[in-house]
Coordinates of C-alpha atoms in Angstrom, one line a residue:
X284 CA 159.0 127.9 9.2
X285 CA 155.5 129.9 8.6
X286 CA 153.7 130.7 11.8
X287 CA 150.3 129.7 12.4
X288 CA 147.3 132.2 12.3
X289 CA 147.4 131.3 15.6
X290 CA 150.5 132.5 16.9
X291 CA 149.7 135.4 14.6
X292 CA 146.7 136.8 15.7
X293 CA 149.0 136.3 19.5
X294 CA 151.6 138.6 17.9
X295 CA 148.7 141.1 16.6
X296 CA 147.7 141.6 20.6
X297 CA 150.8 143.5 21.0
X298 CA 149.5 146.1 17.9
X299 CA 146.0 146.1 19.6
X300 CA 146.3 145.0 23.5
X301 CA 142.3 146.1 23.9
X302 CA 140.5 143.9 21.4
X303 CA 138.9 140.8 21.6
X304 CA 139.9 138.3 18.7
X305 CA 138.1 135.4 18.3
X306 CA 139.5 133.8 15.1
X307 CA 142.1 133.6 12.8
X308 CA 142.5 132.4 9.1
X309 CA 144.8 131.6 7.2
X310 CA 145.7 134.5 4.3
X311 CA 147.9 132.6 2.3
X312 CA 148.4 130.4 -0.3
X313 CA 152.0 129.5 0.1
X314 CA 155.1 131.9 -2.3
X315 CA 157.9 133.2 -1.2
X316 CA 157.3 133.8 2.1
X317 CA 157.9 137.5 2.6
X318 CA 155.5 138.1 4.5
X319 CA 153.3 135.7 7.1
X320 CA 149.7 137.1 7.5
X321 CA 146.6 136.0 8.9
X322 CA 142.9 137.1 8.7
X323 CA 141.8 138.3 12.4
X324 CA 137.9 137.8 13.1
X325 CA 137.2 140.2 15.9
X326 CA 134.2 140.0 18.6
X327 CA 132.1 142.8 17.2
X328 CA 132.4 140.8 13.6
X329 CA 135.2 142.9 12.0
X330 CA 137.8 141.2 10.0
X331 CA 141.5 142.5 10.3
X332 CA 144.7 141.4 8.4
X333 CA 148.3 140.4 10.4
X334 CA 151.5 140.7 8.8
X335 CA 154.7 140.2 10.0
X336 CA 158.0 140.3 7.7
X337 CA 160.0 137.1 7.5
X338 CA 163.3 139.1 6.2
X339 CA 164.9 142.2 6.5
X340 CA 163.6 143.3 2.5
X341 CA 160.2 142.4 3.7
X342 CA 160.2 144.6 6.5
X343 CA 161.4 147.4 4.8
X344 CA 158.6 147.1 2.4
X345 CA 156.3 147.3 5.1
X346 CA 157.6 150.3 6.3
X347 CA 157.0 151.9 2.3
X348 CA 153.4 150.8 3.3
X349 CA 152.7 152.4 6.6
X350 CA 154.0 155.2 5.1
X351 CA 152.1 155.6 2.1
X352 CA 148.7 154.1 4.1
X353 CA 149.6 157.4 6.6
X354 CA 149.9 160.0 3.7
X355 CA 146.1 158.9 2.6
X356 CA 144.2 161.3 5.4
X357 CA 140.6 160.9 5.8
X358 CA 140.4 164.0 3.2
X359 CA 142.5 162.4 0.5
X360 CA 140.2 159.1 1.0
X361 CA 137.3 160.7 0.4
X362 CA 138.4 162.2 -2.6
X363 CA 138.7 158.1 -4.0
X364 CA 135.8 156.6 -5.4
X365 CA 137.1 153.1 -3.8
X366 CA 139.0 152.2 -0.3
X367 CA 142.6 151.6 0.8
X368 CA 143.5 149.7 3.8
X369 CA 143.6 151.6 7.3
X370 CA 145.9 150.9 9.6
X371 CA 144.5 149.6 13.4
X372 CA 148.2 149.4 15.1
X373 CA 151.8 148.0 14.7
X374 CA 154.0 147.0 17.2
X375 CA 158.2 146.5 16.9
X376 CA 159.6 142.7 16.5
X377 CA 162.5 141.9 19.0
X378 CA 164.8 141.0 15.7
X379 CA 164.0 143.1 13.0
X380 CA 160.5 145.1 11.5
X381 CA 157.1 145.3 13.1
X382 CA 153.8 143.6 13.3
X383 CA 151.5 145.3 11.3
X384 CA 147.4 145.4 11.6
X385 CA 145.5 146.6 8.8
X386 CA 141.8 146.6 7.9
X387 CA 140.7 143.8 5.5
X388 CA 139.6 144.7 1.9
X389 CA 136.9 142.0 1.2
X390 CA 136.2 141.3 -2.3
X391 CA 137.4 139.2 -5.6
X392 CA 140.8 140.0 -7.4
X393 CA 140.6 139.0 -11.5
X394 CA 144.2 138.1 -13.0
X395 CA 145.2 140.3 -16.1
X396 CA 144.8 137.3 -18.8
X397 CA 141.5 136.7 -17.3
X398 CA 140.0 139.8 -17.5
X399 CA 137.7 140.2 -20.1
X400 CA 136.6 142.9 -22.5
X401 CA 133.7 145.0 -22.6
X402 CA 131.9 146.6 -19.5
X403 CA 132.5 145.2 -16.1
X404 CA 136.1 144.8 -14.7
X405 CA 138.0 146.4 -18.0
X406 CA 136.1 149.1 -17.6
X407 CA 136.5 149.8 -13.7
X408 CA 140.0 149.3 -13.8
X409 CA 140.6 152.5 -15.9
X410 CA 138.0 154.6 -14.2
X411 CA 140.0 153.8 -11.0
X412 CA 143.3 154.4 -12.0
X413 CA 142.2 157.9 -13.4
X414 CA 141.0 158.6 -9.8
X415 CA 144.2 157.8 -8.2
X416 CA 145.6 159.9 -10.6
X417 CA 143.8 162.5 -10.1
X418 CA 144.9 163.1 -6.5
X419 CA 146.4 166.2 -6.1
X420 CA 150.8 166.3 -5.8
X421 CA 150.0 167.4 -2.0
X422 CA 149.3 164.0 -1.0
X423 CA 152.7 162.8 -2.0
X424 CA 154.7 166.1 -1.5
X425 CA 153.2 166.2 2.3
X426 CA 154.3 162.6 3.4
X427 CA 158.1 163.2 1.5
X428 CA 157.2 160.4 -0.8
X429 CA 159.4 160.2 -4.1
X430 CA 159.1 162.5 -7.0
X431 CA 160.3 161.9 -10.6
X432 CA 159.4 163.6 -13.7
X433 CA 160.1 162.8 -17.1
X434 CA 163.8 163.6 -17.0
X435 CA 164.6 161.4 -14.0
X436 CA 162.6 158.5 -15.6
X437 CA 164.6 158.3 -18.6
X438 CA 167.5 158.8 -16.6
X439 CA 167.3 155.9 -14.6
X440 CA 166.0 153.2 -18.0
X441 CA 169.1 154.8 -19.4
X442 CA 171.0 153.4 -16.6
X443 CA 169.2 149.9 -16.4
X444 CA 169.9 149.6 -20.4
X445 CA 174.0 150.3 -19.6
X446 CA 173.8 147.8 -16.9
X447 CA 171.9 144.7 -19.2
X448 CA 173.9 145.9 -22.3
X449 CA 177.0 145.0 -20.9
X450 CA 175.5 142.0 -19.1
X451 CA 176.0 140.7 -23.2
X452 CA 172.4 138.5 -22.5
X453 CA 169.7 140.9 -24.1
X454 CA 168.9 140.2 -27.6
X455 CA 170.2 143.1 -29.7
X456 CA 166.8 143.6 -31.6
X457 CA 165.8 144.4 -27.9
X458 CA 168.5 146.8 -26.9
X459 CA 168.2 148.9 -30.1
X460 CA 164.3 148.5 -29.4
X461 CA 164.4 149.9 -25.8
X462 CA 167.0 152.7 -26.5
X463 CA 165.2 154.5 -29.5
X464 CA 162.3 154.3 -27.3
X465 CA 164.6 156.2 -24.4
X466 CA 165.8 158.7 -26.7
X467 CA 162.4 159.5 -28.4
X468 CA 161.2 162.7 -27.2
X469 CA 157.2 162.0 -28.1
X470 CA 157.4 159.9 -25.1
X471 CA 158.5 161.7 -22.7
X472 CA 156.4 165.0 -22.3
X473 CA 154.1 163.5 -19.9
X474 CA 152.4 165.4 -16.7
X475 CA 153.8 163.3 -13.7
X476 CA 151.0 162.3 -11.2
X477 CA 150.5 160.3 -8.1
X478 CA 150.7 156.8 -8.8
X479 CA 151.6 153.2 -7.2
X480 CA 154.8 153.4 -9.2
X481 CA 153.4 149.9 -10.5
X482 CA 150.0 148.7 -10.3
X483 CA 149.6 145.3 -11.2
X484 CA 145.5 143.8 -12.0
X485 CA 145.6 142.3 -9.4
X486 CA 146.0 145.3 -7.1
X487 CA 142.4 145.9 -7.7
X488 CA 139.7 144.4 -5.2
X489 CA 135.9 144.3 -7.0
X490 CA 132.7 143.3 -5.4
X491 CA 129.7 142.7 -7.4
X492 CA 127.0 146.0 -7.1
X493 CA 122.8 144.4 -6.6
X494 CA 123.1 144.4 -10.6
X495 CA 125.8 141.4 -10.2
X496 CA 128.0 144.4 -12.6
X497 CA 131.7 144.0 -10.9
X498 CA 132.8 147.2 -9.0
X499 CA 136.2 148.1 -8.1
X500 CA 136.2 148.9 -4.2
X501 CA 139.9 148.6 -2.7
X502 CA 143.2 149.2 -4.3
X503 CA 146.4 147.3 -3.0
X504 CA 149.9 147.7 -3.2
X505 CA 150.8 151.2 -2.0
X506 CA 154.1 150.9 -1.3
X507 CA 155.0 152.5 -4.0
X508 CA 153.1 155.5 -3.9
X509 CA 155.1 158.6 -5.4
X510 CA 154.9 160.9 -8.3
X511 CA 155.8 159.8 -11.4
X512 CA 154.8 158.1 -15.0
X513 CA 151.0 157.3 -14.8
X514 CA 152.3 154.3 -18.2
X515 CA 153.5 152.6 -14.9
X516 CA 150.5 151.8 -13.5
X517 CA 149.3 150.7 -16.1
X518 CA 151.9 148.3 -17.7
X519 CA 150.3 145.1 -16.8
X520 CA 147.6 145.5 -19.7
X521 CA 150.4 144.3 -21.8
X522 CA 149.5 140.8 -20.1
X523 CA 145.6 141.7 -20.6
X524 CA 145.4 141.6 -24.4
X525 CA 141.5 141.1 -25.0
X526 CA 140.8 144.7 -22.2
X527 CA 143.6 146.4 -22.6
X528 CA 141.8 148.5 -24.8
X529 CA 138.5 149.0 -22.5
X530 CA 141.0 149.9 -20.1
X531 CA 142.6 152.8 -21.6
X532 CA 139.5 154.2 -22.9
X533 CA 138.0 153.9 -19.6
X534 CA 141.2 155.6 -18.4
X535 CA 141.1 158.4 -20.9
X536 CA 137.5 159.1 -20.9
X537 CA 137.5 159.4 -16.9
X538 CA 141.0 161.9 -16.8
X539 CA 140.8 165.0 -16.9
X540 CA 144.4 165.2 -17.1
X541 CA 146.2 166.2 -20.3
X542 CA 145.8 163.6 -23.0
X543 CA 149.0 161.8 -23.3
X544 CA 149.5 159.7 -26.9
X545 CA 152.3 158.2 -25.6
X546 CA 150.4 156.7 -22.8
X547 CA 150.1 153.0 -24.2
X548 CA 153.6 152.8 -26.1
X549 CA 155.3 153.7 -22.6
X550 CA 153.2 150.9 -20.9
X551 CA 154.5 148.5 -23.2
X552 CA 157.8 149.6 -23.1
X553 CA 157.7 149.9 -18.9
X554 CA 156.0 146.1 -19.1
X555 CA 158.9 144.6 -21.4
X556 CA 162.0 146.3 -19.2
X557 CA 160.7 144.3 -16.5
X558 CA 162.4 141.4 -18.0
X559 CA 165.2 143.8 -18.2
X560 CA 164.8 144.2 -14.3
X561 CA 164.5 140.9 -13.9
X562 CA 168.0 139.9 -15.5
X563 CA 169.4 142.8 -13.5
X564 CA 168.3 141.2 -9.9
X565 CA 170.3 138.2 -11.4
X566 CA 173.3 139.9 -11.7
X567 CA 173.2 141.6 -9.0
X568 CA 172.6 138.7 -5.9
X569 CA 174.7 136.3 -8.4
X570 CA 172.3 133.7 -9.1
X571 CA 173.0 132.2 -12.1
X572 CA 169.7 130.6 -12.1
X573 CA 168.3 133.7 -12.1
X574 CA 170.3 135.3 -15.1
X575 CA 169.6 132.2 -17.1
X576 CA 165.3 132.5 -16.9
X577 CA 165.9 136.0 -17.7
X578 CA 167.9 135.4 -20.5
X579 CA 165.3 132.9 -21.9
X580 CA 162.6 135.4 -21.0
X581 CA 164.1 137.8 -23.0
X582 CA 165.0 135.6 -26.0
X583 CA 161.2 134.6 -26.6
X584 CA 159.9 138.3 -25.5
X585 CA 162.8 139.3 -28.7
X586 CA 161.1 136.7 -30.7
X587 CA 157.6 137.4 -29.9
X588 CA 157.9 140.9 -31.0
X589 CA 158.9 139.8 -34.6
X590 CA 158.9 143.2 -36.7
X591 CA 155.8 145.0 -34.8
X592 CA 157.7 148.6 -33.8
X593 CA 156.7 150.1 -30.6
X594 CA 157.5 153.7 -31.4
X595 CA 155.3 153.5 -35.6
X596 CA 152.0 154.2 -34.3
X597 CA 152.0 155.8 -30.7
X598 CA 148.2 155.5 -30.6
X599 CA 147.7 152.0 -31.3
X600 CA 151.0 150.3 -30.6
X601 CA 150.8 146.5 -29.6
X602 CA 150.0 143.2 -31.5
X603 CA 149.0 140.1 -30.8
X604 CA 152.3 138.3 -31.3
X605 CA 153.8 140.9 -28.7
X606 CA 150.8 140.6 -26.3
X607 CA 151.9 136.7 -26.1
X608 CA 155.5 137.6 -25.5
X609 CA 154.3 139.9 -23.0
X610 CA 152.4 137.3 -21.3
X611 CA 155.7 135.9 -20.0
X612 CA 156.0 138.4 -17.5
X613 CA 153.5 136.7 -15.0
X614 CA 156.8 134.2 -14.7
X615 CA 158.9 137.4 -12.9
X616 CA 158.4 138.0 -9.3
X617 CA 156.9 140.6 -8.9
X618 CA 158.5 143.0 -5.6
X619 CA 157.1 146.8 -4.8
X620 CA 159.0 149.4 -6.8
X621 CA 161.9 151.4 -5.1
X622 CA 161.3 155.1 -4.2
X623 CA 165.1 156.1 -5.7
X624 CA 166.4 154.0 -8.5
X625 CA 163.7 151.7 -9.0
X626 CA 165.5 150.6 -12.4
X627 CA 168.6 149.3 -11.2
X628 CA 167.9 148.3 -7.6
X629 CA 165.9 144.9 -7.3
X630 CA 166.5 143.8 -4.1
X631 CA 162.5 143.4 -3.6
X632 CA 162.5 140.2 -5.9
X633 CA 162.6 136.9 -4.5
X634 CA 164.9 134.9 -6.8
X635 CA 163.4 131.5 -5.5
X636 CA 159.9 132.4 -6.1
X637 CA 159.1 131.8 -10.2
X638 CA 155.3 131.2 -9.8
X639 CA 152.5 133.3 -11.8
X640 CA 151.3 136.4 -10.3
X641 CA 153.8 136.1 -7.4
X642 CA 152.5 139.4 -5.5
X643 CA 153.1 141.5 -2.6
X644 CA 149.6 141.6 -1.4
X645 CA 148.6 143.4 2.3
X646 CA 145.0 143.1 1.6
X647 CA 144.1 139.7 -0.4
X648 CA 141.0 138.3 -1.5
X649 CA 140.5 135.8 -4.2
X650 CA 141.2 135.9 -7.7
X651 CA 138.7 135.2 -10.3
X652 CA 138.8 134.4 -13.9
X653 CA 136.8 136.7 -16.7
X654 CA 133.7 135.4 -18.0
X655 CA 133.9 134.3 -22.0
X656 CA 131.6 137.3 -22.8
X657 CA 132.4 140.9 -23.9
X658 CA 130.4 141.7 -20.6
X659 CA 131.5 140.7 -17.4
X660 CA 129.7 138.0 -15.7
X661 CA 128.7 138.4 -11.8
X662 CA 129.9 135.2 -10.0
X663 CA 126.8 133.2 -9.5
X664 CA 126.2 130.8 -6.8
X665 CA 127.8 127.5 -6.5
X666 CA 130.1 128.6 -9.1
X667 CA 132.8 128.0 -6.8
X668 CA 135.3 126.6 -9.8
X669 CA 135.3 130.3 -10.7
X670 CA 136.6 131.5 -7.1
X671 CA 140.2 130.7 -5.9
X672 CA 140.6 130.3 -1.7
X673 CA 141.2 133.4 0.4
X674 CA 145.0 134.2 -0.6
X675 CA 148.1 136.1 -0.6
X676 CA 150.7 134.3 -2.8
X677 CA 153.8 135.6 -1.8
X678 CA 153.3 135.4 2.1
X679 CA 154.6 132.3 3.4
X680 CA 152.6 129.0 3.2
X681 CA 151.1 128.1 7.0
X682 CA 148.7 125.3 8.2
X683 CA 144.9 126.0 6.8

């Protein structure tokens, strides 16, 4: 059973014994329960977020986090152009993980299907992901976060394509897909750089600026932070097809990193392996329930990508039949990438949880749909229908 905010913002005195809280919220809205968090409401105004790990998988995720949120130092932060959550205190459980108190990241979320094209959130998204990886190696190599280059990378899809090929439930048209993509060299000559090892669209938080223009002002999901492809951050635009173009312009014209052509064809092939992934976590805690939605995922993602090659045309790769396969993947739960063999090992999946956009969020706000325009549309008053409640989806449902 979920706890309360109450009981929550109790637990969160033992982080913080010395503050005054004089609220709590719920930050839910109900998933697979991973985590249970609250939003804290403090004396002096400031809002802070609970979370406390429901299983042992959970709480070992949380640690990834405190870790990561330790290696940004108030030098590395001010080298971002948005904010990350800081961490106010944590304090052990008597069974297993910690209680952890973070800052709250106010702001709007947008879903990748709903973000729209043109200037706005497209746009802001690639600007910010050229920031973060812009950081320099230090930040990673100084906290003993995860490294992997190019070699490493194909390494471990190599070993997730042994493990589904023999698993005889991947679509050959896929396997021969995924493994001439592996063994293509114009792929893999990339500069490694500091990533989330996954960024999903919704790990972006935007306010609207006086001009009502949407502005990207927190990033989530650092639990993955580590050196390695930059495509990986950037593989949910495969389920953005009307931006996903804004967004790797925007990327490329705000890098001053080394232009990589193989950028986009690696995002779409990182973004179909999650299927891939998916299938794997199915073999691996023996839920044939599991295995069988993989198996259908990847029999309409074979058939979605009808002839459209992924390696002809590095530049522009991606059509709209394949965008529409893609699509599918807001059906897999979604769980933090693993710093060693984040191909094969999928424990951070929640085989019960088969909602959209089923997230690992420890700063939430709410998610909003893309205006109809090319331009995006600031949220105007009363159009509440626009604005989902304050949530979290994959903390665990609690009273509101």
């Amino acid at each position: 059973m979920a706890r309360s905010p109450l009981t929550l913002a109790a637990m969160a005195t033992t982080a913080l014994p010395d503050v005054d809280i004089r609220g709590a919220r719920a930050l839910t809205a109900g998933g697979s329960g991973r985590f249970d968090s609250a939003v804290l409401t403090l004396a002096s105004g400031q809002e802070l977020v609970v979370r406390v790990p429901t299983d042992a998988a959970a709480a070992h995720d949380a640690e990834a986090q405190l870790l990561a949120l330790r290696a940004l130092t108030p030098g590395v932060r001010d080298l971002l152009p948005f904010a990350a959550a800081e961490i106010a205190g944590t304090a052990p459980l008597e069974d297993a993980g910690r209680v952890v108190v973070t800052s709250y990241l106010d702001g709007y979320q947008v879903d990748a299907a709903q973000v729209p094209a043109g200037r706005g959130v497209a746009v802001e998204m690639g600007t910010a992901l050229a920031a973060l990886h812009a950081l320099p190696p230090s930040v990673v190599r100084a906290a003993g976060l995860p490294e992997r280059g190019p070699r490493e990378a194909r390494d471990a899809l190599e070993r997730l394509l042994d493990v589904v090929g023999r698993s005889g439930r991947v679509p050959v048209r896929l396997m021969v897909r995924w493994r001439e993509a592996v063994e293509d060299e114009r792929l893999w000559g990339y500069e490694s750089a500091v990533t989330l090892g996954g960024a999903h669209a919704t790990s972006f938080v935007f306010r609207d600026d006086a001009h009502g223009v949407p502005r990207v002002v927190g990033l989530l999901d650092w639990q993955g932070l580590q050196m390695g492809d930059p495509a990986l951050d950037l593989h949910w635009t495969e389920s953005a097809p009307h931006a996903a173009h804004d967004v790797f312009a925007a990327y490329r014209s705000s890098s001053a990193r080394s232009p990589d052509r193989a950028l986009r064809t690696r995002a779409r092939l990182h973004a179909e392996l999650e299927f891939a992934r998916w299938l794997v976590h199915g073999i691996e805690s023996h839920d044939a329930a599991v295995i069988e939605d993989a198996a259908g995922l990847l029999d309409a993602l074979s058939g979605g990508i009808g002839d459209d090659p992924l390696l002809a045309d590095l530049e522009s790769a991606g059509g709209a039949d394949v965008s529409e396969a893609i699509a599918l993947l807001d059906r897999v739960p979604r769980g933090p990438r693993e710093a060693a063999d984040t191909s094969i090992h999928t424990d951070a999946f929640d085989p019960e949880e088969l909602s959209l956009h089923a997230d690992e969020r420890w700063d939430a706000a709410p998610a909003r749909g893309g205006a109809g325009s090319d331009d995006t549309q600031p949220l105007e008053a009363g159009a509440s229908d626009e604005t989902q409640p304050l949530a979290s989806p994959d903390d665990g449902a609690t009273a509101r």
